[in-house]
Amino acid sequence: NNDEFDELLEQAVDIILASERIIFVGAGTSGALAKYGARFFSNVGKFSNHIDDPYFPVTNDMARNALAIVLSVSGETEEILRFASQFSLMSITSHEHSRLAKLADFNLSWHVPQTRIGGVYDITTQIPVIYILESLGRKLARKIS
């Protein structure tokens, strides 16, 4: 919550505005938040879809003039990386050094350590992701109207 991060959010909104199509992408908990992000953006006036299946077929027509906003805690999931490589890409990850963040044209990182139960079940907080999505949506709404 500082001026530097706010400027990154403004840059992200400009990228979103310039995109013809917005497709939110994520798997697992990130997939649920991708659905939320698509609905939130659609509510503020920027129609968006979501894909929570990294095996969903991507056609040339679908990827053309589309921005994929990919949500991933680790930024290292192979299926998500493969899927994301087919789009112009904005990533929202837990750290900027992940492969997804490096693959992205633009990255927003939320810097929270990953938390797992039994080394398997991810219970990393998603509150920063919701904050980012809603902040982007509100800034987007102000620029659209």
JSON list of N, CA and C in Angstrom, two decimals, residues 49-94:
[
{"chain": "A", "resi": 49, "resn": "ASN", "atom": "N", "xyz": [-13.72, -13.00, -19.27]},
{"chain": "A", "resi": 49, "resn": "ASN", "atom": "CA", "xyz": [-14.02, -14.41, -19.09]},
{"chain": "A", "resi": 49, "resn": "ASN", "atom": "C", "xyz": [-12.98, -15.00, -18.15]},
{"chain": "A", "resi": 50, "resn": "HIS", "atom": "N", "xyz": [-13.21, -16.23, -17.73]},
{"chain": "A", "resi": 50, "resn": "HIS", "atom": "CA", "xyz": [-12.21, -16.93, -16.93]},
{"chain": "A", "resi": 50, "resn": "HIS", "atom": "C", "xyz": [-12.03, -18.35, -17.46]},
{"chain": "A", "resi": 51, "resn": "ILE", "atom": "N", "xyz": [-10.84, -18.86, -17.25]},
{"chain": "A", "resi": 51, "resn": "ILE", "atom": "CA", "xyz": [-10.53, -20.25, -17.57]},
{"chain": "A", "resi": 51, "resn": "ILE", "atom": "C", "xyz": [-9.82, -20.83, -16.36]},
{"chain": "A", "resi": 52, "resn": "ASP", "atom": "N", "xyz": [-10.40, -21.88, -15.80]},
{"chain": "A", "resi": 52, "resn": "ASP", "atom": "CA", "xyz": [-9.77, -22.51, -14.64]},
{"chain": "A", "resi": 52, "resn": "ASP", "atom": "C", "xyz": [-9.25, -23.91, -14.97]},
{"chain": "A", "resi": 53, "resn": "ASP", "atom": "N", "xyz": [-9.14, -24.18, -16.26]},
{"chain": "A", "resi": 53, "resn": "ASP", "atom": "CA", "xyz": [-8.63, -25.46, -16.74]},
{"chain": "A", "resi": 53, "resn": "ASP", "atom": "C", "xyz": [-7.45, -25.20, -17.66]},
{"chain": "A", "resi": 54, "resn": "PRO", "atom": "N", "xyz": [-6.22, -25.45, -17.21]},
{"chain": "A", "resi": 54, "resn": "PRO", "atom": "CA", "xyz": [-5.06, -25.15, -18.04]},
{"chain": "A", "resi": 54, "resn": "PRO", "atom": "C", "xyz": [-4.94, -26.00, -19.30]},
{"chain": "A", "resi": 55, "resn": "TYR", "atom": "N", "xyz": [-5.83, -26.99, -19.45]},
{"chain": "A", "resi": 55, "resn": "TYR", "atom": "CA", "xyz": [-5.84, -27.82, -20.66]},
{"chain": "A", "resi": 55, "resn": "TYR", "atom": "C", "xyz": [-6.88, -27.34, -21.67]},
{"chain": "A", "resi": 56, "resn": "PHE", "atom": "N", "xyz": [-7.56, -26.24, -21.36]},
{"chain": "A", "resi": 56, "resn": "PHE", "atom": "CA", "xyz": [-8.56, -25.67, -22.26]},
{"chain": "A", "resi": 56, "resn": "PHE", "atom": "C", "xyz": [-7.87, -25.33, -23.58]},
{"chain": "A", "resi": 57, "resn": "PRO", "atom": "N", "xyz": [-8.46, -25.73, -24.72]},
{"chain": "A", "resi": 57, "resn": "PRO", "atom": "CA", "xyz": [-7.80, -25.45, -26.01]},
{"chain": "A", "resi": 57, "resn": "PRO", "atom": "C", "xyz": [-7.83, -23.96, -26.34]},
{"chain": "A", "resi": 58, "resn": "VAL", "atom": "N", "xyz": [-6.70, -23.45, -26.77]},
{"chain": "A", "resi": 58, "resn": "VAL", "atom": "CA", "xyz": [-6.58, -22.04, -27.15]},
{"chain": "A", "resi": 58, "resn": "VAL", "atom": "C", "xyz": [-6.45, -21.97, -28.66]},
{"chain": "A", "resi": 59, "resn": "THR", "atom": "N", "xyz": [-7.37, -21.22, -29.29]},
{"chain": "A", "resi": 59, "resn": "THR", "atom": "CA", "xyz": [-7.32, -21.03, -30.73]},
{"chain": "A", "resi": 59, "resn": "THR", "atom": "C", "xyz": [-6.64, -19.69, -31.03]},
{"chain": "A", "resi": 60, "resn": "ASN", "atom": "N", "xyz": [-6.16, -19.53, -32.25]},
{"chain": "A", "resi": 60, "resn": "ASN", "atom": "CA", "xyz": [-5.55, -18.27, -32.65]},
{"chain": "A", "resi": 60, "resn": "ASN", "atom": "C", "xyz": [-6.52, -17.11, -32.48]},
{"chain": "A", "resi": 61, "resn": "ASP", "atom": "N", "xyz": [-7.78, -17.36, -32.85]},
{"chain": "A", "resi": 61, "resn": "ASP", "atom": "CA", "xyz": [-8.82, -16.34, -32.74]},
{"chain": "A", "resi": 61, "resn": "ASP", "atom": "C", "xyz": [-9.03, -15.92, -31.30]},
{"chain": "A", "resi": 62, "resn": "MET", "atom": "N", "xyz": [-8.99, -16.87, -30.40]},
{"chain": "A", "resi": 62, "resn": "MET", "atom": "CA", "xyz": [-9.21, -16.59, -28.98]},
{"chain": "A", "resi": 62, "resn": "MET", "atom": "C", "xyz": [-8.08, -15.75, -28.40]},
{"chain": "A", "resi": 63, "resn": "ALA", "atom": "N", "xyz": [-6.85, -16.01, -28.78]},
{"chain": "A", "resi": 63, "resn": "ALA", "atom": "CA", "xyz": [-5.70, -15.32, -28.22]},
{"chain": "A", "resi": 63, "resn": "ALA", "atom": "C", "xyz": [-5.46, -13.95, -28.85]},
{"chain": "A", "resi": 64, "resn": "ARG", "atom": "N", "xyz": [-6.01, -13.72, -30.04]},
{"chain": "A", "resi": 64, "resn": "ARG", "atom": "CA", "xyz": [-5.78, -12.46, -30.74]},
{"chain": "A", "resi": 64, "resn": "ARG", "atom": "C", "xyz": [-6.38, -11.29, -29.96]},
{"chain": "A", "resi": 65, "resn": "ASN", "atom": "N", "xyz": [-5.60, -10.27, -29.73]},
{"chain": "A", "resi": 65, "resn": "ASN", "atom": "CA", "xyz": [-6.02, -9.07, -29.01]},
{"chain": "A", "resi": 65, "resn": "ASN", "atom": "C", "xyz": [-6.55, -9.36, -27.61]},
{"chain": "A", "resi": 66, "resn": "ALA", "atom": "N", "xyz": [-6.11, -10.48, -27.04]},
{"chain": "A", "resi": 66, "resn": "ALA", "atom": "CA", "xyz": [-6.55, -10.84, -25.70]},
{"chain": "A", "resi": 66, "resn": "ALA", "atom": "C", "xyz": [-5.41, -10.67, -24.71]},
{"chain": "A", "resi": 67, "resn": "LEU", "atom": "N", "xyz": [-5.76, -10.27, -23.53]},
{"chain": "A", "resi": 67, "resn": "LEU", "atom": "CA", "xyz": [-4.81, -10.21, -22.42]},
{"chain": "A", "resi": 67, "resn": "LEU", "atom": "C", "xyz": [-5.22, -11.28, -21.43]},
{"chain": "A", "resi": 68, "resn": "ALA", "atom": "N", "xyz": [-4.31, -12.19, -21.15]},
{"chain": "A", "resi": 68, "resn": "ALA", "atom": "CA", "xyz": [-4.56, -13.18, -20.10]},
{"chain": "A", "resi": 68, "resn": "ALA", "atom": "C", "xyz": [-3.99, -12.62, -18.80]},
{"chain": "A", "resi": 69, "resn": "ILE", "atom": "N", "xyz": [-4.85, -12.53, -17.80]},
{"chain": "A", "resi": 69, "resn": "ILE", "atom": "CA", "xyz": [-4.41, -12.16, -16.46]},
{"chain": "A", "resi": 69, "resn": "ILE", "atom": "C", "xyz": [-4.34, -13.46, -15.68]},
{"chain": "A", "resi": 70, "resn": "VAL", "atom": "N", "xyz": [-3.12, -13.93, -15.45]},
{"chain": "A", "resi": 70, "resn": "VAL", "atom": "CA", "xyz": [-2.91, -15.25, -14.88]},
{"chain": "A", "resi": 70, "resn": "VAL", "atom": "C", "xyz": [-2.59, -15.11, -13.40]},
{"chain": "A", "resi": 71, "resn": "LEU", "atom": "N", "xyz": [-3.37, -15.80, -12.59]},
{"chain": "A", "resi": 71, "resn": "LEU", "atom": "CA", "xyz": [-3.20, -15.80, -11.15]},
{"chain": "A", "resi": 71, "resn": "LEU", "atom": "C", "xyz": [-2.51, -17.10, -10.74]},
{"chain": "A", "resi": 72, "resn": "SER", "atom": "N", "xyz": [-1.44, -16.99, -9.96]},
{"chain": "A", "resi": 72, "resn": "SER", "atom": "CA", "xyz": [-0.73, -18.17, -9.50]},
{"chain": "A", "resi": 72, "resn": "SER", "atom": "C", "xyz": [0.07, -17.83, -8.26]},
{"chain": "A", "resi": 73, "resn": "VAL", "atom": "N", "xyz": [-0.10, -18.62, -7.22]},
{"chain": "A", "resi": 73, "resn": "VAL", "atom": "CA", "xyz": [0.67, -18.39, -6.00]},
{"chain": "A", "resi": 73, "resn": "VAL", "atom": "C", "xyz": [2.15, -18.61, -6.28]},
{"chain": "A", "resi": 74, "resn": "SER", "atom": "N", "xyz": [2.48, -19.78, -6.79]},
{"chain": "A", "resi": 74, "resn": "SER", "atom": "CA", "xyz": [3.89, -20.12, -6.99]},
{"chain": "A", "resi": 74, "resn": "SER", "atom": "C", "xyz": [4.48, -19.52, -8.26]},
{"chain": "A", "resi": 75, "resn": "GLY", "atom": "N", "xyz": [3.65, -19.41, -9.30]},
{"chain": "A", "resi": 75, "resn": "GLY", "atom": "CA", "xyz": [4.15, -18.97, -10.59]},
{"chain": "A", "resi": 75, "resn": "GLY", "atom": "C", "xyz": [5.03, -20.02, -11.25]},
{"chain": "A", "resi": 76, "resn": "GLU", "atom": "N", "xyz": [4.92, -21.26, -10.80]},
{"chain": "A", "resi": 76, "resn": "GLU", "atom": "CA", "xyz": [5.78, -22.33, -11.30]},
{"chain": "A", "resi": 76, "resn": "GLU", "atom": "C", "xyz": [5.02, -23.54, -11.83]},
{"chain": "A", "resi": 77, "resn": "THR", "atom": "N", "xyz": [3.71, -23.51, -11.86]},
{"chain": "A", "resi": 77, "resn": "THR", "atom": "CA", "xyz": [2.92, -24.65, -12.31]},
{"chain": "A", "resi": 77, "resn": "THR", "atom": "C", "xyz": [3.10, -24.84, -13.82]},
{"chain": "A", "resi": 78, "resn": "GLU", "atom": "N", "xyz": [3.61, -26.00, -14.20]},
{"chain": "A", "resi": 78, "resn": "GLU", "atom": "CA", "xyz": [3.96, -26.26, -15.60]},
{"chain": "A", "resi": 78, "resn": "GLU", "atom": "C", "xyz": [2.78, -26.05, -16.54]},
{"chain": "A", "resi": 79, "resn": "GLU", "atom": "N", "xyz": [1.60, -26.56, -16.19]},
{"chain": "A", "resi": 79, "resn": "GLU", "atom": "CA", "xyz": [0.43, -26.44, -17.05]},
{"chain": "A", "resi": 79, "resn": "GLU", "atom": "C", "xyz": [0.02, -24.98, -17.24]},
{"chain": "A", "resi": 80, "resn": "ILE", "atom": "N", "xyz": [0.12, -24.20, -16.19]},
{"chain": "A", "resi": 80, "resn": "ILE", "atom": "CA", "xyz": [-0.22, -22.78, -16.27]},
{"chain": "A", "resi": 80, "resn": "ILE", "atom": "C", "xyz": [0.82, -22.05, -17.12]},
{"chain": "A", "resi": 81, "resn": "LEU", "atom": "N", "xyz": [2.08, -22.38, -16.98]},
{"chain": "A", "resi": 81, "resn": "LEU", "atom": "CA", "xyz": [3.13, -21.75, -17.78]},
{"chain": "A", "resi": 81, "resn": "LEU", "atom": "C", "xyz": [2.93, -22.05, -19.27]},
{"chain": "A", "resi": 82, "resn": "ARG", "atom": "N", "xyz": [2.61, -23.30, -19.59]},
{"chain": "A", "resi": 82, "resn": "ARG", "atom": "CA", "xyz": [2.37, -23.67, -20.98]},
{"chain": "A", "resi": 82, "resn": "ARG", "atom": "C", "xyz": [1.17, -22.91, -21.53]},
{"chain": "A", "resi": 83, "resn": "PHE", "atom": "N", "xyz": [0.11, -22.87, -20.78]},
{"chain": "A", "resi": 83, "resn": "PHE", "atom": "CA", "xyz": [-1.10, -22.18, -21.20]},
{"chain": "A", "resi": 83, "resn": "PHE", "atom": "C", "xyz": [-0.83, -20.69, -21.38]},
{"chain": "A", "resi": 84, "resn": "ALA", "atom": "N", "xyz": [-0.18, -20.08, -20.41]},
{"chain": "A", "resi": 84, "resn": "ALA", "atom": "CA", "xyz": [0.06, -18.64, -20.41]},
{"chain": "A", "resi": 84, "resn": "ALA", "atom": "C", "xyz": [0.95, -18.19, -21.57]},
{"chain": "A", "resi": 85, "resn": "SER", "atom": "N", "xyz": [1.83, -19.07, -22.03]},
{"chain": "A", "resi": 85, "resn": "SER", "atom": "CA", "xyz": [2.77, -18.69, -23.09]},
{"chain": "A", "resi": 85, "resn": "SER", "atom": "C", "xyz": [2.08, -18.39, -24.41]},
{"chain": "A", "resi": 86, "resn": "GLN", "atom": "N", "xyz": [0.78, -18.68, -24.52]},
{"chain": "A", "resi": 86, "resn": "GLN", "atom": "CA", "xyz": [0.05, -18.48, -25.77]},
{"chain": "A", "resi": 86, "resn": "GLN", "atom": "C", "xyz": [-0.61, -17.10, -25.86]},
{"chain": "A", "resi": 87, "resn": "PHE", "atom": "N", "xyz": [-0.44, -16.27, -24.81]},
{"chain": "A", "resi": 87, "resn": "PHE", "atom": "CA", "xyz": [-1.15, -14.99, -24.73]},
{"chain": "A", "resi": 87, "resn": "PHE", "atom": "C", "xyz": [-0.21, -13.83, -24.47]},
{"chain": "A", "resi": 88, "resn": "SER", "atom": "N", "xyz": [-0.72, -12.64, -24.74]},
{"chain": "A", "resi": 88, "resn": "SER", "atom": "CA", "xyz": [-0.15, -11.45, -24.13]},
{"chain": "A", "resi": 88, "resn": "SER", "atom": "C", "xyz": [-0.50, -11.61, -22.65]},
{"chain": "A", "resi": 89, "resn": "LEU", "atom": "N", "xyz": [0.43, -11.35, -21.76]},
{"chain": "A", "resi": 89, "resn": "LEU", "atom": "CA", "xyz": [0.29, -11.87, -20.40]},
{"chain": "A", "resi": 89, "resn": "LEU", "atom": "C", "xyz": [0.56, -10.84, -19.31]},
{"chain": "A", "resi": 90, "resn": "MET", "atom": "N", "xyz": [-0.38, -10.79, -18.36]},
{"chain": "A", "resi": 90, "resn": "MET", "atom": "CA", "xyz": [-0.18, -10.08, -17.11]},
{"chain": "A", "resi": 90, "resn": "MET", "atom": "C", "xyz": [-0.28, -11.14, -16.02]},
{"chain": "A", "resi": 91, "resn": "SER", "atom": "N", "xyz": [0.68, -11.16, -15.10]},
{"chain": "A", "resi": 91, "resn": "SER", "atom": "CA", "xyz": [0.63, -12.17, -14.05]},
{"chain": "A", "resi": 91, "resn": "SER", "atom": "C", "xyz": [0.46, -11.49, -12.69]},
{"chain": "A", "resi": 92, "resn": "ILE", "atom": "N", "xyz": [-0.23, -12.21, -11.82]},
{"chain": "A", "resi": 92, "resn": "ILE", "atom": "CA", "xyz": [-0.37, -11.80, -10.42]},
{"chain": "A", "resi": 92, "resn": "ILE", "atom": "C", "xyz": [0.13, -12.99, -9.62]},
{"chain": "A", "resi": 93, "resn": "THR", "atom": "N", "xyz": [1.32, -12.84, -9.04]},
{"chain": "A", "resi": 93, "resn": "THR", "atom": "CA", "xyz": [2.01, -13.94, -8.37]},
{"chain": "A", "resi": 93, "resn": "THR", "atom": "C", "xyz": [2.48, -13.52, -6.98]},
{"chain": "A", "resi": 94, "resn": "SER", "atom": "N", "xyz": [2.93, -14.51, -6.20]},
{"chain": "A", "resi": 94, "resn": "SER", "atom": "CA", "xyz": [3.41, -14.19, -4.86]},
{"chain": "A", "resi": 94, "resn": "SER", "atom": "C", "xyz": [4.83, -13.61, -4.88]}
]
